[in-house]
Short mmCIF file of C-alpha atoms in Angstrom, two decimals:
data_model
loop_
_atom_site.label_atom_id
_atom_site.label_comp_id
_atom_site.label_asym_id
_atom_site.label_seq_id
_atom_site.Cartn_x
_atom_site.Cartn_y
_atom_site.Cartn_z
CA UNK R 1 -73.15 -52.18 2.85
CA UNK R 2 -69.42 -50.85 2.57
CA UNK R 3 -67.97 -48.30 5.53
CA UNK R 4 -68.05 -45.21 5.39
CA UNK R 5 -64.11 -44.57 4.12
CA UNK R 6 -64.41 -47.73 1.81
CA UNK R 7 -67.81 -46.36 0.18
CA UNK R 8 -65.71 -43.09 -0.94
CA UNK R 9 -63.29 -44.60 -1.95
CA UNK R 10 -64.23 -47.26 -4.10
CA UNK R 11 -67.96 -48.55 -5.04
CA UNK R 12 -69.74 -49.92 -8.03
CA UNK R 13 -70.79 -46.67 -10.40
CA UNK R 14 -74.46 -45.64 -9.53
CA UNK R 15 -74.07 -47.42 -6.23
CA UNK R 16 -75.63 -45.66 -2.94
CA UNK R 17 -74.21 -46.02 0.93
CA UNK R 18 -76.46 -48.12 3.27
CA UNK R 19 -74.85 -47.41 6.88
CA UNK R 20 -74.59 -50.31 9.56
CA UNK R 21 -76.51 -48.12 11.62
CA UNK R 22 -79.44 -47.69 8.61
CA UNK R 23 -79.71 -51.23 9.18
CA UNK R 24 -79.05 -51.93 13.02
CA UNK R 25 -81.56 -49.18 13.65
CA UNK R 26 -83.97 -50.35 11.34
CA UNK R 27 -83.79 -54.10 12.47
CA UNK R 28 -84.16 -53.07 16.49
CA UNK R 29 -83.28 -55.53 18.78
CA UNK R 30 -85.89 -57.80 18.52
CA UNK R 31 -87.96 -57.05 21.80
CA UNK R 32 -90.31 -55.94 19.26
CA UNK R 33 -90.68 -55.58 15.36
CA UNK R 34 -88.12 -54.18 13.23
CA UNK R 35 -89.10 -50.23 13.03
CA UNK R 36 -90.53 -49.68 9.70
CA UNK R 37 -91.21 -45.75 9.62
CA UNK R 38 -87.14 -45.90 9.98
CA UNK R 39 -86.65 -47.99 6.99
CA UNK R 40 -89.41 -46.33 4.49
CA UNK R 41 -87.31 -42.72 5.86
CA UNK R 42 -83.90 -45.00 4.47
CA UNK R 43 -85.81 -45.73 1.54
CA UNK R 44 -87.46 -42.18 0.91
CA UNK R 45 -83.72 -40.82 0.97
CA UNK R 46 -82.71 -43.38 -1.49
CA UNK R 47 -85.28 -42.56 -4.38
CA UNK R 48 -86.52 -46.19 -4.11
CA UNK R 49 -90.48 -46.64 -4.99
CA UNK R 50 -91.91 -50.20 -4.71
CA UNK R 51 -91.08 -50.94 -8.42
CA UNK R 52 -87.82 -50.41 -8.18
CA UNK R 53 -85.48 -53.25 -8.57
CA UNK R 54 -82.42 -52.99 -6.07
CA UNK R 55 -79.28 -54.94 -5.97
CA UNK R 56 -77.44 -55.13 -2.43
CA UNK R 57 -73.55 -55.92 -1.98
CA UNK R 58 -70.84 -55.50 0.50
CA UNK R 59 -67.23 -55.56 0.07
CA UNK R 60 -68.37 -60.04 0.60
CA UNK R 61 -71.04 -62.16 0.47
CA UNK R 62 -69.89 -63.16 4.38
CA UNK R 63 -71.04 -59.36 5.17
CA UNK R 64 -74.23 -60.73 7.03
CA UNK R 65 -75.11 -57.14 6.82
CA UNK R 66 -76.51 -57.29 3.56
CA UNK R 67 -78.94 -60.21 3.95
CA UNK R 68 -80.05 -58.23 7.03
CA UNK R 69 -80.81 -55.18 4.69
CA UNK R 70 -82.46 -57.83 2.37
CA UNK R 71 -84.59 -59.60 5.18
CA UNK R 72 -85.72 -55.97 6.17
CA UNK R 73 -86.45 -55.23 2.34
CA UNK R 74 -89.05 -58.23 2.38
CA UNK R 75 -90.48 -57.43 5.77
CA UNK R 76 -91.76 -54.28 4.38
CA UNK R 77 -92.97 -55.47 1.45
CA UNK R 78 -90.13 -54.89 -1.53
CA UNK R 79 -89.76 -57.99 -3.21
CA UNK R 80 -87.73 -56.95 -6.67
CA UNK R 81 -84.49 -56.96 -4.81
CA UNK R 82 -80.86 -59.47 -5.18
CA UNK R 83 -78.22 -60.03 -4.27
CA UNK R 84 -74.68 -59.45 -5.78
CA UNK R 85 -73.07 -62.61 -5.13
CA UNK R 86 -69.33 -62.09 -4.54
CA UNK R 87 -69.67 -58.67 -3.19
CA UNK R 88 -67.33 -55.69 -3.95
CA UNK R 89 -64.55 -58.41 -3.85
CA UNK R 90 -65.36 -60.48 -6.69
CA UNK R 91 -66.45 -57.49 -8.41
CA UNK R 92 -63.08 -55.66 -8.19
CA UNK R 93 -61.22 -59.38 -8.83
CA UNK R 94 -63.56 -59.45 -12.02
CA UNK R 95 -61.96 -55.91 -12.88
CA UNK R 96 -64.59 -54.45 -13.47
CA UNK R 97 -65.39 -50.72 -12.99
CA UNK R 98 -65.13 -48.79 -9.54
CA UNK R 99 -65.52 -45.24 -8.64
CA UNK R 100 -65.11 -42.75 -5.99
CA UNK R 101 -67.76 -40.31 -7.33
CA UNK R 102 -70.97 -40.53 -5.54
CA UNK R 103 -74.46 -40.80 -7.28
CA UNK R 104 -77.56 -37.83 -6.41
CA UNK R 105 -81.14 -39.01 -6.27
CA UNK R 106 -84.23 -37.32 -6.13
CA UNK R 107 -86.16 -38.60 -2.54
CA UNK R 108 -88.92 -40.45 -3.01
CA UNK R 109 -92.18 -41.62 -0.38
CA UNK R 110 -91.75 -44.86 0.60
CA UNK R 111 -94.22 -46.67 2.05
CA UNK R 112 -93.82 -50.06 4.05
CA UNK R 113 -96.22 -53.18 3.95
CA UNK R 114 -95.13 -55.52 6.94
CA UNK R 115 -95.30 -59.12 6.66
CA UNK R 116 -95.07 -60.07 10.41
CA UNK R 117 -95.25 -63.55 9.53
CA UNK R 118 -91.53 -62.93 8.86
CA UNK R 119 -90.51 -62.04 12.50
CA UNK R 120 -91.40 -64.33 15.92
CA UNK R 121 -90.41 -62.76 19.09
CA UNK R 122 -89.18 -64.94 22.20
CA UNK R 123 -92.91 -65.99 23.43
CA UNK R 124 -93.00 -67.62 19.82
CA UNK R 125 -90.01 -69.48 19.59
CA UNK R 126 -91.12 -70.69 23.39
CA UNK R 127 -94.31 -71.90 21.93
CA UNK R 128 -92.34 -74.02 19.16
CA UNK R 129 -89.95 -75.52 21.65
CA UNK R 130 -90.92 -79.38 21.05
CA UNK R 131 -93.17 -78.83 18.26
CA UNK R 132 -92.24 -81.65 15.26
CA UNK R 133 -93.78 -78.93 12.70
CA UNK R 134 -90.90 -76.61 13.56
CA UNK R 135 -87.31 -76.85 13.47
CA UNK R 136 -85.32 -73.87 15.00
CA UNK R 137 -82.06 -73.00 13.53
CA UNK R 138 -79.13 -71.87 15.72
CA UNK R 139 -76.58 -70.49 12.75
CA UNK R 140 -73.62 -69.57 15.03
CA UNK R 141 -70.47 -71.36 15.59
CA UNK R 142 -70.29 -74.68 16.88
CA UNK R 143 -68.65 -73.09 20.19
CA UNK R 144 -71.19 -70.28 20.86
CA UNK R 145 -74.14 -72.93 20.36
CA UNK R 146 -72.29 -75.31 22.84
CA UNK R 147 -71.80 -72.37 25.26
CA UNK R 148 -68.17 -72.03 25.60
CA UNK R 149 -67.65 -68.82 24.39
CA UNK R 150 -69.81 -65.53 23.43
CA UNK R 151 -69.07 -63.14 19.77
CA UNK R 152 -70.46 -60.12 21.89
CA UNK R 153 -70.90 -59.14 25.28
CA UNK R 154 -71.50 -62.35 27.52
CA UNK R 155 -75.02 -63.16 27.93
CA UNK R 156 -76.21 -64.21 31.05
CA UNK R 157 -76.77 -67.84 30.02
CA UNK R 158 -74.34 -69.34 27.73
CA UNK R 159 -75.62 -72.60 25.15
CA UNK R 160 -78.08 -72.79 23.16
CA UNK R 161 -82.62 -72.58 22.93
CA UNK R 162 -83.27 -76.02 24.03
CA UNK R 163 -83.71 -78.45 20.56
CA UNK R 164 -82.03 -76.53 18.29
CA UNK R 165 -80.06 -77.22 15.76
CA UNK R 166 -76.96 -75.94 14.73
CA UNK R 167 -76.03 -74.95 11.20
CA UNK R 168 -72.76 -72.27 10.97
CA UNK R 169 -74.26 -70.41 8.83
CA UNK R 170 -70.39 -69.19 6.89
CA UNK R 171 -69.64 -72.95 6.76
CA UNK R 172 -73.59 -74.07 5.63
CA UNK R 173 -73.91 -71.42 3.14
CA UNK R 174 -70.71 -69.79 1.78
CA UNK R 175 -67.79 -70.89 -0.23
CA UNK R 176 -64.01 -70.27 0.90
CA UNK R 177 -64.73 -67.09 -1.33
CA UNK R 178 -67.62 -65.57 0.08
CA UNK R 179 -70.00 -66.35 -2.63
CA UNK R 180 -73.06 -69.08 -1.95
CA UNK R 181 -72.49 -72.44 -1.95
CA UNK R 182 -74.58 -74.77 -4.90
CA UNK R 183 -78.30 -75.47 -4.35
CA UNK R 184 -77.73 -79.06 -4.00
CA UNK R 185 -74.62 -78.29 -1.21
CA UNK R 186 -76.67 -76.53 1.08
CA UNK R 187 -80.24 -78.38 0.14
CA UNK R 188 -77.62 -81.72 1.53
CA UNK R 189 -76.89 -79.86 4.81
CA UNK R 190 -80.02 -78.37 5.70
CA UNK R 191 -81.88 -81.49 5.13
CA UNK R 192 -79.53 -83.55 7.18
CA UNK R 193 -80.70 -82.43 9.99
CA UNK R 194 -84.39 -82.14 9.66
CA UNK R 195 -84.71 -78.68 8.33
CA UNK R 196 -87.02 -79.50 5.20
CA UNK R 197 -90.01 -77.65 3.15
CA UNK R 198 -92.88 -78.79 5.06
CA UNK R 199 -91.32 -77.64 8.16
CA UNK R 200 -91.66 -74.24 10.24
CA UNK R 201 -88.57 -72.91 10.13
CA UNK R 202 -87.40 -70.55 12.97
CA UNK R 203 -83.81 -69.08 12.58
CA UNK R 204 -81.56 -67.59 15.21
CA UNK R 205 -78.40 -65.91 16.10
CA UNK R 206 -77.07 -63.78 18.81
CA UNK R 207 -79.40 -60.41 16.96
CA UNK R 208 -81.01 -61.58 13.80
CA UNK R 209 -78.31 -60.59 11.63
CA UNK R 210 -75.90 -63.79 11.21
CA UNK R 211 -79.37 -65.40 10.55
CA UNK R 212 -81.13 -63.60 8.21
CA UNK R 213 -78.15 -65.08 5.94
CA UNK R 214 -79.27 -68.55 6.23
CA UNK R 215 -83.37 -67.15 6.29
CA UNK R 216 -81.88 -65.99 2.69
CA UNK R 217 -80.66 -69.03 1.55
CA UNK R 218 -83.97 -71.13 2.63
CA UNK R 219 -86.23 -68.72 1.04
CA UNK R 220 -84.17 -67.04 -1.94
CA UNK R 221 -82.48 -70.21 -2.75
CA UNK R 222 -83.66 -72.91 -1.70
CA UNK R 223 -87.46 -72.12 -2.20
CA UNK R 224 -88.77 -72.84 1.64
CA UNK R 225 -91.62 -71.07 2.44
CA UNK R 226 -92.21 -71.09 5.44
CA UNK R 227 -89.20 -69.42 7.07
CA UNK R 228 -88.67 -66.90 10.42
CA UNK R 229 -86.06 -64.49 11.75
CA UNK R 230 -86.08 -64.44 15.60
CA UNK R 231 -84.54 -61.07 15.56
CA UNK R 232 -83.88 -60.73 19.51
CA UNK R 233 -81.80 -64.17 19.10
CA UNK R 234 -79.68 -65.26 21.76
CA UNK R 235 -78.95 -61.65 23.08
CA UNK R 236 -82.13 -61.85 24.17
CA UNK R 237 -83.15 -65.66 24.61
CA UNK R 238 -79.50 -65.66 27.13
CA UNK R 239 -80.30 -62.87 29.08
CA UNK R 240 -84.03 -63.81 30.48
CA UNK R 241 -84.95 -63.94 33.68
CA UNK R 242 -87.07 -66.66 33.60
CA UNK R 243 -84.96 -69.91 32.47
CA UNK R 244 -87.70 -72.24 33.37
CA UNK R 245 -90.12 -70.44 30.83
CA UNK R 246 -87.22 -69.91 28.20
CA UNK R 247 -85.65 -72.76 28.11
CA UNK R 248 -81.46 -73.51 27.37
CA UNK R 249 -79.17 -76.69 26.54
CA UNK R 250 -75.52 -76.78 26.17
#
C-alpha cells in the first residue's frame, strides 16, 4: 500500500504492490457489497491461496489504506493476515533492508468466502438508529462530525447519522508515530463512550476506509466481536434524498 514511484523505489525485499485503486475498486462504494470476483482476480495475481499468511504495510500505520485492504481480506474469508505496525517508516528508521528490485510470483485461483455480517448498508444502520444494543461509530474529525467542514467533495447534508458517536479514529487509535496506541489506551477511549463488547458495533466514515482502521482495532486488538463497516459512510448517508428516513444531527 505504497504509490506507484515509492513501491520502485524502495519496499521491503519480497514485498508485492497493492494499488489504491486494487483496493478502492474492490471496496465499491458501499451502495452494495464490496466486489469480491475483483479481489479473488487481486489475489489470483498475487500467488496468494487461503493458507497463505500475508503481512500488509504502507509507508505508515495512518495509511487507512491498509486496514481497508485488511477489512476486505476478512470479508472474503482470509484470516492469516497482520499488520506491520509502523509501516515502511519505522521499518526504514529501524534500518533495516529495502530494495528496488521487484519480486515474480506464480498466479494462483483465489477463491472468496464472504462474511456479510461484516458489511451493513444504509437501510441497516437506519434500523439501528436508537437501538441500546448498537452503538455507531463516526471516526472522522471532530469538525466533519459537527458539520462544519467536508475531507471530500461536499455532501449534500453536512453533520453527522443522528446518535453517533465520535471517535477520530488517528487520535483514538494511533500514536504521534503512526504505530497503534496500547490495548489499555484505546480499550479507555472506546469504552468511555459506550462502545463495549456486548454491543453492536457499527463504524463509519465518509467511504469505509478511515473506518475500517478503528473496525481493526475493535476486532484485531481489542477482541470485539461483534463489529461492522458501513462502507457507503457519510458519502452516502449525506447525500440521500430522504432526510426524514435517514436521519442527521450536527
Amino acid at each position: 500500500m505504497q504509490y506507484d514511484q515509492d513501491y520502485n523505489n524502495n519496499h521491503i525485499p519480497g514485498a508485492l504492490y497493492m494499488s489504491v485503486g486494487d483496493v478502492m475498486n474492490s471496496l465499491g462504494n458501499g451502495s452494495k457489497a464490496p466486489d469480491t470476483a475483483i479481489f479473488e482476480s487481486i489475489m489470483s495475481k498475487f500467488g496468494i491461496s487461503s493458507d497463505s499468511h500475508v503481512v500488509l504495510y504502507g509507508n505508515n500505520a495512518a495509511n487507512a489504506l491498509v486496514t481497508t485492504a485488511y477489512w476486505l481480506m476478512n470479508y472474503v474469508g482470509h484470516d492469516k493476515v497482520s499488520i506491520l505496525d509502523g509501516g515502511l517508516a519505522k521499518w526504514k528508521n529501524e534500518k533495516r533492508e529495502t530494495t528496488g528490485q521487484v519480486k515474480t510470483v506464480s498466479p494462483s485461483k483465489y477463491k472468496a468466502s464472504p462474511d456479510a455480517s461484516m458489511f451493513v448498508n444504509a437501510d441497516q444502520v437506519q434500523k439501528a438508529i436508537g437501538n441500546p444494543k448498537t452503538v455507531i461509530v463516526d471516526v472522522r474529525s471532530a469538525e466533519e462530525y459537527k458539520g462544519q467542514k467536508s475531507m471530500g467533495p461536499a455532501p449534500k447534508i453536512m453533520g453527522h447519522i443522528k446518535g453517533a458517536v465520535n471517535l477520530d479514529y488517528e487520535k483514538t487509535n494511533l500514536n504521534a508515530d503512526g504505530t497503534f496506541k496500547s490495548v489499555n489506551d484505546m480499550k479507555s477511549a472506546y469504552e468511555a463512550q459506550g462502545v463495549k463488547k456486548d454491543k453492536e458495533i457499527i463504524v463509519y466514515c465518509d467511504g469505509g476506509v478511515r473506518a475500517s482502521n478503528t473496525v481493526f482495532v475493535l476486532k484485531s486488538l481489542l477482541g470485539y466481536t461483534n463489529v461492522k463497516n458501513y462502507v457507503g459512510s457519510w458519502g452516502e448517508w449525506g447525500n440521500r434524498l430522504d432526510p426524514a428516513k435517514y436521519p442527521t444531527e450536527k
